[in-house]
PDB file of C-alpha atoms and ligand atoms in Angstrom:
ATOM      1  CA  UNK P   1      71.342  81.758 109.017  1.00 97.00           C
ATOM      2  CA  UNK P   2      74.794  82.075 107.646  1.00 98.00           C
ATOM      3  CA  UNK P   3      76.407  85.506 107.728  1.00 98.00           C
ATOM      4  CA  UNK P   4      79.798  86.912 106.886  1.00 98.00           C
ATOM      5  CA  UNK P   5      82.027  89.767 107.883  1.00 98.00           C
ATOM      6  CA  UNK P   6      84.189  90.925 104.994  1.00 96.00           C
ATOM      7  CA  UNK P   7      86.772  93.501 106.067  1.00 94.00           C
ATOM      8  CA  UNK P   8      89.269  95.103 103.712  1.00 92.00           C
ATOM      9  CA  UNK P   9      92.701  94.945 105.376  1.00 94.00           C
ATOM     10  CA  UNK P  10      93.477  98.601 104.832  1.00 91.00           C
ATOM     11  CA  UNK P  11      94.055  99.495 108.483  1.00 94.00           C
ATOM     12  CA  UNK P  12      92.928  98.655 111.994  1.00 96.00           C
ATOM     13  CA  UNK P  13      89.310  97.760 112.734  1.00 96.00           C
ATOM     14  CA  UNK P  14      87.399 100.958 113.433  1.00 93.00           C
ATOM     15  CA  UNK P  15      84.215 101.333 115.430  1.00 94.00           C
ATOM     16  CA  UNK P  16      82.022 101.242 112.302  1.00 92.00           C
ATOM     17  CA  UNK P  17      83.602  97.976 111.195  1.00 94.00           C
ATOM     18  CA  UNK P  18      83.171  96.523 114.661  1.00 96.00           C
ATOM     19  CA  UNK P  19      79.491  97.382 114.643  1.00 95.00           C
ATOM     20  CA  UNK P  20      78.940  95.647 111.314  1.00 96.00           C
ATOM     21  CA  UNK P  21      80.914  92.652 112.587  1.00 98.00           C
ATOM     22  CA  UNK P  22      78.882  92.432 115.817  1.00 98.00           C
ATOM     23  CA  UNK P  23      75.532  92.813 114.041  1.00 98.00           C
ATOM     24  CA  UNK P  24      76.470  90.188 111.458  1.00 98.00           C
ATOM     25  CA  UNK P  25      77.859  87.760 114.035  1.00 98.00           C
ATOM     26  CA  UNK P  26      74.926  88.205 116.443  1.00 98.00           C
ATOM     27  CA  UNK P  27      72.338  87.718 113.692  1.00 98.00           C
ATOM     28  CA  UNK P  28      73.788  84.290 112.907  1.00 98.00           C
ATOM     29  CA  UNK P  29      74.457  83.284 116.510  1.00 98.00           C
ATOM     30  CA  UNK P  30      70.970  84.327 117.679  1.00 98.00           C
ATOM     31  CA  UNK P  31      69.526  81.583 115.502  1.00 95.00           C
ATOM     32  CA  UNK P  32      72.293  79.035 116.043  1.00 97.00           C
ATOM     33  CA  UNK P  33      73.648  79.780 112.570  1.00 98.00           C
ATOM     34  CA  UNK P  34      77.183  80.000 111.240  1.00 98.00           C
ATOM     35  CA  UNK P  35      79.614  82.832 110.617  1.00 98.00           C
ATOM     36  CA  UNK P  36      82.242  83.369 107.944  1.00 98.00           C
ATOM     37  CA  UNK P  37      85.192  85.765 107.959  1.00 98.00           C
ATOM     38  CA  UNK P  38      86.387  86.806 104.495  1.00 98.00           C
ATOM     39  CA  UNK P  39      89.349  89.054 103.789  1.00 96.00           C
ATOM     40  CA  UNK P  40      88.709  91.449 100.888  1.00 94.00           C
ATOM     41  CA  UNK P  41      92.236  92.268  99.776  1.00 92.00           C
ATOM     42  CA  UNK P  42      91.923  92.568  95.996  1.00 89.00           C
ATOM     43  CA  UNK P  43      92.607  96.306  95.964  1.00 86.00           C
ATOM     44  CA  UNK P  44      96.307  95.592  96.569  1.00 84.00           C
ATOM     45  CA  UNK P  45      97.656  99.167  96.657  1.00 83.00           C
ATOM     46  CA  UNK P  46      95.375  99.876  99.628  1.00 87.00           C
ATOM     47  CA  UNK P  47      96.274  96.721 101.553  1.00 91.00           C
ATOM     48  CA  UNK P  48      98.331  97.407 104.674  1.00 94.00           C
ATOM     49  CA  UNK P  49     100.807  94.731 105.677  1.00 96.00           C
ATOM     50  CA  UNK P  50      99.725  93.029 108.907  1.00 97.00           C
ATOM     51  CA  UNK P  51      96.247  94.646 108.962  1.00 97.00           C
ATOM     52  CA  UNK P  52      94.485  91.372 108.355  1.00 97.00           C
ATOM     53  CA  UNK P  53      96.106  89.763 111.398  1.00 97.00           C
ATOM     54  CA  UNK P  54      95.410  92.823 113.560  1.00 98.00           C
ATOM     55  CA  UNK P  55      91.737  92.883 112.514  1.00 98.00           C
ATOM     56  CA  UNK P  56      91.430  89.176 113.360  1.00 97.00           C
ATOM     57  CA  UNK P  57      92.972  89.842 116.788  1.00 98.00           C
ATOM     58  CA  UNK P  58      90.584  92.736 117.455  1.00 98.00           C
ATOM     59  CA  UNK P  59      87.575  90.634 116.456  1.00 98.00           C
ATOM     60  CA  UNK P  60      88.705  87.840 118.762  1.00 98.00           C
ATOM     61  CA  UNK P  61      89.216  90.362 121.573  1.00 98.00           C
ATOM     62  CA  UNK P  62      85.623  91.547 121.039  1.00 98.00           C
ATOM     63  CA  UNK P  63      84.499  87.941 121.534  1.00 98.00           C
ATOM     64  CA  UNK P  64      83.537  87.201 117.915  1.00 98.00           C
ATOM     65  CA  UNK P  65      84.407  83.805 116.511  1.00 98.00           C
ATOM     66  CA  UNK P  66      84.119  82.397 112.997  1.00 98.00           C
ATOM     67  CA  UNK P  67      83.129  78.935 111.847  1.00 98.00           C
ATOM     68  CA  UNK P  68      84.968  79.486 108.587  1.00 98.00           C
ATOM     69  CA  UNK P  69      87.683  81.879 107.568  1.00 98.00           C
ATOM     70  CA  UNK P  70      91.411  82.368 107.124  1.00 96.00           C
ATOM     71  CA  UNK P  71      93.243  80.174 109.594  1.00 91.00           C
ATOM     72  CA  UNK P  72      90.055  78.254 110.428  1.00 95.00           C
ATOM     73  CA  UNK P  73      89.431  76.765 107.001  1.00 96.00           C
ATOM     74  CA  UNK P  74      86.094  75.457 105.777  1.00 97.00           C
ATOM     75  CA  UNK P  75      84.257  74.032 102.812  1.00 97.00           C
ATOM     76  CA  UNK P  76      84.560  77.223 100.791  1.00 97.00           C
ATOM     77  CA  UNK P  77      88.254  77.960 101.315  1.00 98.00           C
ATOM     78  CA  UNK P  78      90.224  80.021 100.493  1.00 98.00           C
ATOM     79  CA  UNK P  79      88.666  82.914 102.426  1.00 98.00           C
ATOM     80  CA  UNK P  80      91.168  85.484 101.205  1.00 97.00           C
ATOM     81  CA  UNK P  81      90.055  87.112  97.959  1.00 95.00           C
ATOM     82  CA  UNK P  82      93.553  87.456  96.514  1.00 95.00           C
ATOM     83  CA  UNK P  83      93.674  83.624  96.535  1.00 97.00           C
ATOM     84  CA  UNK P  84      90.365  83.240  94.682  1.00 98.00           C
ATOM     85  CA  UNK P  85      91.340  84.713  91.302  1.00 96.00           C
ATOM     86  CA  UNK P  86      90.758  81.460  89.400  1.00 97.00           C
ATOM     87  CA  UNK P  87      87.130  81.455  90.540  1.00 98.00           C
ATOM     88  CA  UNK P  88      86.622  85.071  89.450  1.00 97.00           C
ATOM     89  CA  UNK P  89      88.280  84.245  86.105  1.00 97.00           C
ATOM     90  CA  UNK P  90      85.845  81.365  85.614  1.00 98.00           C
ATOM     91  CA  UNK P  91      82.807  83.531  86.402  1.00 98.00           C
ATOM     92  CA  UNK P  92      83.985  86.300  84.092  1.00 98.00           C
ATOM     93  CA  UNK P  93      84.472  83.703  81.345  1.00 98.00           C
ATOM     94  CA  UNK P  94      80.867  82.532  81.867  1.00 98.00           C
ATOM     95  CA  UNK P  95      79.555  86.068  81.447  1.00 98.00           C
ATOM     96  CA  UNK P  96      81.790  86.567  78.450  1.00 98.00           C
ATOM     97  CA  UNK P  97      80.577  83.354  76.803  1.00 98.00           C
ATOM     98  CA  UNK P  98      76.999  84.550  77.251  1.00 98.00           C
ATOM     99  CA  UNK P  99      77.847  87.761  75.347  1.00 97.00           C
ATOM    100  CA  UNK P 100      77.394  89.830  78.491  1.00 98.00           C
ATOM    101  CA  UNK P 101      80.734  91.635  78.571  1.00 98.00           C
ATOM    102  CA  UNK P 102      82.747  93.988  76.399  1.00 98.00           C
ATOM    103  CA  UNK P 103      86.154  95.666  76.551  1.00 97.00           C
ATOM    104  CA  UNK P 104      86.253  99.384  77.335  1.00 95.00           C
ATOM    105  CA  UNK P 105      89.260 101.626  76.828  1.00 94.00           C
ATOM    106  CA  UNK P 106      87.631 104.849  78.013  1.00 92.00           C
ATOM    107  CA  UNK P 107      89.622 106.765  80.577  1.00 83.00           C
ATOM    108  CA  UNK P 108      87.956 107.805  83.796  1.00 72.00           C
ATOM    109  CA  UNK P 109      88.087 111.406  82.634  1.00 66.00           C
ATOM    110  CA  UNK P 110      86.382 110.567  79.332  1.00 61.00           C
ATOM    111  CA  UNK P 111      83.758 108.569  81.155  1.00 62.00           C
ATOM    112  CA  UNK P 112      82.889 111.436  83.455  1.00 49.00           C
ATOM    113  CA  UNK P 113      82.950 113.949  80.580  1.00 46.00           C
ATOM    114  CA  UNK P 114      80.307 112.159  78.602  1.00 34.00           C
ATOM    115  CA  UNK P 115      78.186 111.040  81.522  1.00 29.00           C
ATOM    116  CA  UNK P 116      74.632 111.956  80.652  1.00 30.00           C
ATOM    117  CA  UNK P 117      73.566 112.807  84.180  1.00 29.00           C
ATOM    118  CA  UNK P 118      75.420 113.282  87.429  1.00 32.00           C
ATOM    119  CA  UNK P 119      74.350 111.071  90.308  1.00 31.00           C
ATOM    120  CA  UNK P 120      74.730 111.485  94.014  1.00 38.00           C
ATOM    121  CA  UNK P 121      77.596 109.767  95.763  1.00 61.00           C
ATOM    122  CA  UNK P 122      80.488 108.165  93.939  1.00 63.00           C
ATOM    123  CA  UNK P 123      78.474 106.627  91.141  1.00 70.00           C
ATOM    124  CA  UNK P 124      78.469 107.915  87.617  1.00 77.00           C
ATOM    125  CA  UNK P 125      76.310 106.633  84.833  1.00 85.00           C
ATOM    126  CA  UNK P 126      78.400 105.032  82.100  1.00 89.00           C
ATOM    127  CA  UNK P 127      76.972 106.254  78.796  1.00 89.00           C
ATOM    128  CA  UNK P 128      77.900 103.068  76.909  1.00 93.00           C
ATOM    129  CA  UNK P 129      80.635 104.618  74.749  1.00 93.00           C
ATOM    130  CA  UNK P 130      82.377 101.269  74.049  1.00 96.00           C
ATOM    131  CA  UNK P 131      79.271  99.065  74.084  1.00 96.00           C
ATOM    132  CA  UNK P 132      78.962  98.731  70.334  1.00 96.00           C
ATOM    133  CA  UNK P 133      82.593  99.300  69.353  1.00 96.00           C
ATOM    134  CA  UNK P 134      84.252  96.358  67.570  1.00 96.00           C
ATOM    135  CA  UNK P 135      85.846  93.977  70.092  1.00 93.00           C
ATOM    136  CA  UNK P 136      88.931  93.669  67.921  1.00 93.00           C
ATOM    137  CA  UNK P 137      90.199  97.204  67.629  1.00 96.00           C
ATOM    138  CA  UNK P 138      93.235  99.171  68.558  1.00 97.00           C
ATOM    139  CA  UNK P 139      92.811 100.009  72.238  1.00 96.00           C
ATOM    140  CA  UNK P 140      93.913 103.329  73.687  1.00 94.00           C
ATOM    141  CA  UNK P 141      94.968 101.535  76.885  1.00 92.00           C
ATOM    142  CA  UNK P 142      94.645  98.099  78.464  1.00 92.00           C
ATOM    143  CA  UNK P 143      90.861  97.768  78.387  1.00 94.00           C
ATOM    144  CA  UNK P 144      88.587  97.289  81.360  1.00 93.00           C
ATOM    145  CA  UNK P 145      85.837  94.665  81.025  1.00 94.00           C
ATOM    146  CA  UNK P 146      82.292  95.906  81.495  1.00 96.00           C
ATOM    147  CA  UNK P 147      79.020  94.105  82.022  1.00 97.00           C
ATOM    148  CA  UNK P 148      76.487  94.643  79.248  1.00 98.00           C
ATOM    149  CA  UNK P 149      73.625  95.489  81.607  1.00 98.00           C
ATOM    150  CA  UNK P 150      70.401  94.282  79.999  1.00 97.00           C
ATOM    151  CA  UNK P 151      67.872  96.960  79.164  1.00 96.00           C
ATOM    152  CA  UNK P 152      65.142  97.166  81.810  1.00 96.00           C
ATOM    153  CA  UNK P 153      67.316  95.759  84.606  1.00 97.00           C
ATOM    154  CA  UNK P 154      65.138  96.779  87.505  1.00 97.00           C
ATOM    155  CA  UNK P 155      66.266  95.017  90.666  1.00 97.00           C
ATOM    156  CA  UNK P 156      64.301  94.997  93.895  1.00 97.00           C
ATOM    157  CA  UNK P 157      64.795  93.384  97.278  1.00 98.00           C
ATOM    158  CA  UNK P 158      63.447  93.562 100.824  1.00 98.00           C
ATOM    159  CA  UNK P 159      66.196  94.828 103.065  1.00 98.00           C
ATOM    160  CA  UNK P 160      65.776  93.494 106.610  1.00 98.00           C
ATOM    161  CA  UNK P 161      66.514  96.932 108.072  1.00 98.00           C
ATOM    162  CA  UNK P 162      65.469  99.369 105.357  1.00 97.00           C
ATOM    163  CA  UNK P 163      62.533  97.636 103.747  1.00 97.00           C
ATOM    164  CA  UNK P 164      61.938  97.546 100.007  1.00 98.00           C
ATOM    165  CA  UNK P 165      64.766  98.861  97.826  1.00 97.00           C
ATOM    166  CA  UNK P 166      64.498  99.211  94.044  1.00 97.00           C
ATOM    167  CA  UNK P 167      66.978 100.345  91.445  1.00 96.00           C
ATOM    168  CA  UNK P 168      67.021 100.499  87.663  1.00 96.00           C
ATOM    169  CA  UNK P 169      70.631  99.423  87.239  1.00 96.00           C
ATOM    170  CA  UNK P 170      70.734 100.293  83.537  1.00 96.00           C
ATOM    171  CA  UNK P 171      69.488 103.823  84.199  1.00 94.00           C
ATOM    172  CA  UNK P 172      71.344 104.495  87.431  1.00 91.00           C
ATOM    173  CA  UNK P 173      74.856 103.084  86.776  1.00 91.00           C
ATOM    174  CA  UNK P 174      74.756 101.549  83.309  1.00 94.00           C
ATOM    175  CA  UNK P 175      77.337  99.029  82.112  1.00 95.00           C
ATOM    176  CA  UNK P 176      79.594  98.721  85.132  1.00 92.00           C
ATOM    177  CA  UNK P 177      83.178  97.507  85.316  1.00 91.00           C
ATOM    178  CA  UNK P 178      83.882  93.866  86.198  1.00 93.00           C
ATOM    179  CA  UNK P 179      87.643  93.958  85.789  1.00 92.00           C
ATOM    180  CA  UNK P 180      89.892  96.943  85.541  1.00 89.00           C
ATOM    181  CA  UNK P 181      92.387  97.425  82.734  1.00 88.00           C
ATOM    182  CA  UNK P 182      95.204  96.465  85.105  1.00 86.00           C
ATOM    183  CA  UNK P 183      93.556  93.073  85.681  1.00 89.00           C
ATOM    184  CA  UNK P 184      92.153  93.851  89.130  1.00 88.00           C
ATOM    185  CA  UNK P 185      88.636  92.508  89.594  1.00 92.00           C
ATOM    186  CA  UNK P 186      85.905  94.906  90.564  1.00 90.00           C
ATOM    187  CA  UNK P 187      84.396  94.777  94.035  1.00 91.00           C
ATOM    188  CA  UNK P 188      80.915  94.202  92.559  1.00 92.00           C
ATOM    189  CA  UNK P 189      81.936  90.992  90.809  1.00 95.00           C
ATOM    190  CA  UNK P 190      83.995  89.413  93.574  1.00 94.00           C
ATOM    191  CA  UNK P 191      81.409  90.087  96.270  1.00 95.00           C
ATOM    192  CA  UNK P 192      78.563  88.722  94.158  1.00 97.00           C
ATOM    193  CA  UNK P 193      80.617  85.608  93.391  1.00 98.00           C
ATOM    194  CA  UNK P 194      81.794  85.107  96.973  1.00 97.00           C
ATOM    195  CA  UNK P 195      78.489  85.715  98.723  1.00 98.00           C
ATOM    196  CA  UNK P 196      76.713  83.286  96.412  1.00 98.00           C
ATOM    197  CA  UNK P 197      79.374  80.567  96.203  1.00 98.00           C
ATOM    198  CA  UNK P 198      79.986  80.723  99.962  1.00 98.00           C
ATOM    199  CA  UNK P 199      76.246  80.232 100.411  1.00 98.00           C
ATOM    200  CA  UNK P 200      75.819  83.275 102.641  1.00 98.00           C
ATOM    201  CA  UNK P 201      72.160  83.509 103.673  1.00 98.00           C
ATOM    202  CA  UNK P 202      72.299  87.104 105.009  1.00 98.00           C
ATOM    203  CA  UNK P 203      74.689  89.908 104.175  1.00 98.00           C
ATOM    204  CA  UNK P 204      74.958  92.466 106.976  1.00 98.00           C
ATOM    205  CA  UNK P 205      76.957  95.532 105.989  1.00 95.00           C
ATOM    206  CA  UNK P 206      77.059  99.319 106.123  1.00 91.00           C
ATOM    207  CA  UNK P 207      74.460 101.224 104.159  1.00 90.00           C
ATOM    208  CA  UNK P 208      77.044 103.049 102.039  1.00 87.00           C
ATOM    209  CA  UNK P 209      76.859  99.826 100.013  1.00 90.00           C
ATOM    210  CA  UNK P 210      73.077  99.895  99.653  1.00 91.00           C
ATOM    211  CA  UNK P 211      73.321 101.249  96.086  1.00 90.00           C
ATOM    212  CA  UNK P 212      75.708  98.400  95.158  1.00 91.00           C
ATOM    213  CA  UNK P 213      73.345  95.600  96.137  1.00 95.00           C
ATOM    214  CA  UNK P 214      71.184  95.752  92.974  1.00 97.00           C
ATOM    215  CA  UNK P 215      74.344  95.318  90.850  1.00 94.00           C
ATOM    216  CA  UNK P 216      75.345  92.292  92.893  1.00 96.00           C
ATOM    217  CA  UNK P 217      71.849  90.804  92.624  1.00 98.00           C
ATOM    218  CA  UNK P 218      71.901  91.389  88.872  1.00 98.00           C
ATOM    219  CA  UNK P 219      75.241  89.586  88.581  1.00 98.00           C
ATOM    220  CA  UNK P 220      74.012  86.648  90.649  1.00 98.00           C
ATOM    221  CA  UNK P 221      70.996  86.344  88.377  1.00 98.00           C
ATOM    222  CA  UNK P 222      73.129  86.454  85.224  1.00 98.00           C
ATOM    223  CA  UNK P 223      75.484  83.858  86.734  1.00 98.00           C
ATOM    224  CA  UNK P 224      72.539  81.533  87.280  1.00 98.00           C
ATOM    225  CA  UNK P 225      72.430  81.567  91.081  1.00 98.00           C
ATOM    226  CA  UNK P 226      69.085  79.941  91.972  1.00 97.00           C
ATOM    227  CA  UNK P 227      66.638  82.350  93.649  1.00 95.00           C
ATOM    228  CA  UNK P 228      66.700  80.302  96.854  1.00 95.00           C
ATOM    229  CA  UNK P 229      70.470  80.769  97.136  1.00 96.00           C
ATOM    230  CA  UNK P 230      70.513  84.536  96.706  1.00 98.00           C
ATOM    231  CA  UNK P 231      71.270  86.091 100.102  1.00 98.00           C
ATOM    232  CA  UNK P 232      69.008  88.433 102.033  1.00 98.00           C
ATOM    233  CA  UNK P 233      70.443  91.814 103.056  1.00 98.00           C
ATOM    234  CA  UNK P 234      70.515  93.961 106.178  1.00 98.00           C
ATOM    235  CA  UNK P 235      72.123  97.350 105.610  1.00 96.00           C
ATOM    236  CA  UNK P 236      73.081  99.041 108.844  1.00 95.00           C
ATOM    237  CA  UNK P 237      73.800 102.747 109.318  1.00 93.00           C
ATOM    238  CA  UNK P 238      77.248 104.243 109.330  1.00 88.00           C
ATOM    239  CA  UNK P 239      78.934 105.131 112.574  1.00 89.00           C
ATOM    240  CA  UNK P 240      79.913 108.769 112.144  1.00 86.00           C
ATOM    241  CA  UNK P 241      81.950 111.298 114.071  1.00 79.00           C
ATOM    242  CA  UNK P 242      79.978 113.812 116.107  1.00 72.00           C
ATOM    243  CA  UNK P 243      80.615 116.222 113.210  1.00 72.00           C
ATOM    244  CA  UNK P 244      78.910 113.829 110.802  1.00 69.00           C
ATOM    245  CA  UNK P 245      82.151 112.828 109.040  1.00 70.00           C
ATOM    246  CA  UNK P 246      82.484 109.276 107.858  1.00 66.00           C
ATOM    247  CA  UNK P 247      84.913 107.575 110.199  1.00 60.00           C
ATOM    248  CA  UNK P 248      86.356 105.283 107.588  1.00 52.00           C
ATOM    249  CA  UNK P 249      87.601 108.244 105.613  1.00 50.00           C
ATOM    250  CA  UNK P 250      89.287 110.051 108.469  1.00 50.00           C
ATOM    251  CA  UNK P 251      92.907 109.472 109.229  1.00 44.00           C
ATOM    252  CA  UNK P 252      93.198 108.436 112.846  1.00 48.00           C
ATOM    253  CA  UNK P 253      89.526 107.548 113.141  1.00 68.00           C
ATOM    254  CA  UNK P 254      88.615 105.748 116.307  1.00 90.00           C
ATOM    255  CA  UNK P 255      89.817 102.193 116.218  1.00 95.00           C
ATOM    256  CA  UNK P 256      88.958  99.360 118.548  1.00 97.00           C
ATOM    257  CA  UNK P 257      92.649  99.125 119.369  1.00 96.00           C
ATOM    258  CA  UNK P 258      92.841 102.746 120.482  1.00 95.00           C
ATOM    259  CA  UNK P 259      89.822 102.296 122.776  1.00 96.00           C
ATOM    260  CA  UNK P 260      91.352  99.144 124.148  1.00 96.00           C
ATOM    261  CA  UNK P 261      94.651 100.922 124.771  1.00 95.00           C
ATOM    262  CA  UNK P 262      92.734 103.546 126.708  1.00 94.00           C
ATOM    263  CA  UNK P 263      91.613 100.795 129.053  1.00 96.00           C
ATOM    264  CA  UNK P 264      88.047 100.098 127.840  1.00 96.00           C
ATOM    265  CA  UNK P 265      86.916  96.483 128.063  1.00 97.00           C
ATOM    266  CA  UNK P 266      85.248  94.797 125.110  1.00 98.00           C
ATOM    267  CA  UNK P 267      81.947  94.873 127.060  1.00 98.00           C
ATOM    268  CA  UNK P 268      82.263  98.640 127.535  1.00 96.00           C
ATOM    269  CA  UNK P 269      82.570  99.048 123.768  1.00 96.00           C
ATOM    270  CA  UNK P 270      79.935  96.520 122.728  1.00 97.00           C
ATOM    271  CA  UNK P 271      77.332  97.801 125.236  1.00 96.00           C
ATOM    272  CA  UNK P 272      77.016 101.372 123.904  1.00 94.00           C
ATOM    273  CA  UNK P 273      77.322 100.177 120.292  1.00 95.00           C
ATOM    274  CA  UNK P 274      74.606  97.571 120.649  1.00 96.00           C
ATOM    275  CA  UNK P 275      72.283  99.991 122.464  1.00 95.00           C
ATOM    276  CA  UNK P 276      72.983 102.957 120.211  1.00 93.00           C
ATOM    277  CA  UNK P 277      72.320 100.956 117.112  1.00 95.00           C
ATOM    278  CA  UNK P 278      69.243  99.243 118.470  1.00 96.00           C
ATOM    279  CA  UNK P 279      70.542  95.677 118.526  1.00 97.00           C
ATOM    280  CA  UNK P 280      69.226  95.303 122.057  1.00 97.00           C
ATOM    281  CA  UNK P 281      66.411  96.954 123.991  1.00 94.00           C
ATOM    282  CA  UNK P 282      66.817  98.653 127.366  1.00 88.00           C
ATOM    283  CA  UNK P 283      69.910 100.271 128.745  1.00 84.00           C
ATOM    284  CA  UNK P 284      72.449  97.714 129.946  1.00 80.00           C
ATOM    285  CA  UNK P 285      75.750  99.535 130.618  1.00 83.00           C
ATOM    286  CA  UNK P 286      78.020  96.858 129.221  1.00 94.00           C
ATOM    287  CA  UNK P 287      77.439  93.725 127.202  1.00 97.00           C
ATOM    288  CA  UNK P 288      79.420  90.828 125.821  1.00 98.00           C
ATOM    289  CA  UNK P 289      78.990  89.741 122.216  1.00 98.00           C
ATOM    290  CA  UNK P 290      77.226  86.628 123.445  1.00 98.00           C
ATOM    291  CA  UNK P 291      74.762  88.697 125.501  1.00 97.00           C
ATOM    292  CA  UNK P 292      73.960  90.748 122.397  1.00 98.00           C
ATOM    293  CA  UNK P 293      73.168  87.557 120.472  1.00 98.00           C
ATOM    294  CA  UNK P 294      70.934  86.322 123.312  1.00 97.00           C
ATOM    295  CA  UNK P 295      68.983  89.615 123.482  1.00 97.00           C
ATOM    296  CA  UNK P 296      69.069  90.483 119.769  1.00 98.00           C
ATOM    297  CA  UNK P 297      66.119  92.508 118.469  1.00 98.00           C
ATOM    298  CA  UNK P 298      64.792  91.868 114.945  1.00 98.00           C
ATOM    299  CA  UNK P 299      66.656  93.845 112.231  1.00 98.00           C
ATOM    300  CA  UNK P 300      63.462  95.724 111.307  1.00 97.00           C
ATOM    301  CA  UNK P 301      63.811  97.582 114.632  1.00 97.00           C
ATOM    302  CA  UNK P 302      67.533  98.390 114.339  1.00 98.00           C
ATOM    303  CA  UNK P 303      68.583 102.007 113.946  1.00 97.00           C
ATOM    304  CA  UNK P 304      68.496 103.400 110.399  1.00 96.00           C
ATOM    305  CA  UNK P 305      70.070 106.846 110.845  1.00 94.00           C
ATOM    306  CA  UNK P 306      73.841 107.358 111.170  1.00 92.00           C
ATOM    307  CA  UNK P 307      75.034 106.918 114.732  1.00 92.00           C
ATOM    308  CA  UNK P 308      77.337 109.581 116.155  1.00 91.00           C
ATOM    309  CA  UNK P 309      80.238 108.163 118.076  1.00 90.00           C
ATOM    310  CA  UNK P 310      80.048 108.880 121.835  1.00 89.00           C
ATOM    311  CA  UNK P 311      82.098 112.027 122.536  1.00 86.00           C
ATOM    312  CA  UNK P 312      84.269 110.206 125.081  1.00 89.00           C
ATOM    313  CA  UNK P 313      85.438 107.794 122.362  1.00 90.00           C
ATOM    314  CA  UNK P 314      86.861 110.451 120.090  1.00 82.00           C
TER     315      UNK P 314
HETATM  316  N1  LIG T 401      85.166  94.875 102.091  1.00 52.25           N
HETATM  317  C1  LIG T 401      84.192  95.916 102.191  1.00 52.25           C
HETATM  318  C2  LIG T 401      84.643  96.944 103.185  1.00 52.25           C
HETATM  319  O1  LIG T 401      85.413  96.644 104.083  1.00 52.25           O
HETATM  320  C3  LIG T 401      82.840  95.387 102.619  1.00 52.25           C
HETATM  321  C4  LIG T 401      82.159  94.762 101.490  1.00 52.25           C
HETATM  322  C5  LIG T 401      80.824  94.138 101.806  1.00 52.25           C
HETATM  323  O2  LIG T 401      80.488  93.951 102.992  1.00 52.25           O
HETATM  324  O3  LIG T 401      80.137  93.795 100.853  1.00 52.25           O
HETATM  325  O4  LIG T 401      84.230  98.084 103.068  1.00 52.25           O
END
């Protein structure tokens, strides 16, 4: 097993991020596998100076170590997405050469206005406005590049936690963006490229990304990733506030650093997290990361519902 933790350096590590990191790390370590840390900093306006270093410190304090990553190095370096642009360029060129992309100068407002059906969450179905427009035309703005999603793109996979997941990508999201008009690569493309080229065997991440996985699998297929090199997935539930709010979206959400400053040990944080989320059986009061790996339950028995943060942590 080879897993990765892929934080965006937009602030300090919060409890939800720590849980994904622990689950991902323990899954690899339980089988003597390897771990990769990857910094996802392509959304530059959201990047907070110093956050990457602080996240790395918090992970180390929790007892998680990485076989490959920034500062450690490895066969697949660099492990910082902002330093991997030439690879993303090359993959976009491959898709382009295969006739699988087109420029789109729709504005977000236009896109939402003509969307044929609203969908839950943040996704909207792109109605294909620019799909058949001439490539050489006067653009209203610097165009985004979209993937020409093949008709009948039904993607299915067996999630280790959630079981079988299916999505008709063409019907649910349509031709999605690979690179924004301002040149910034889309999350879907860079993650598909990185997870496959870094030879990740299992992606463990929060289930708010469950609906993105079919797009990433589609891209890997179109980029010619052999079936045996496509990762497996384990989508874990969100850690939420007692009110049900998503922690990641709340200013001042509980961070590992704030718990640590209140005097909690890493074992006192990992214990309740690992128990609450079903990584381990029984009721041990505190646990080290290593103890979680030694006692790790199979992902099919991990918790699926959102986990409310213990009241004393808020
Ligand atoms: N960088 C993303 C985040 O921090 C995670 C992406 C992923 O795990 O695929 O939300």
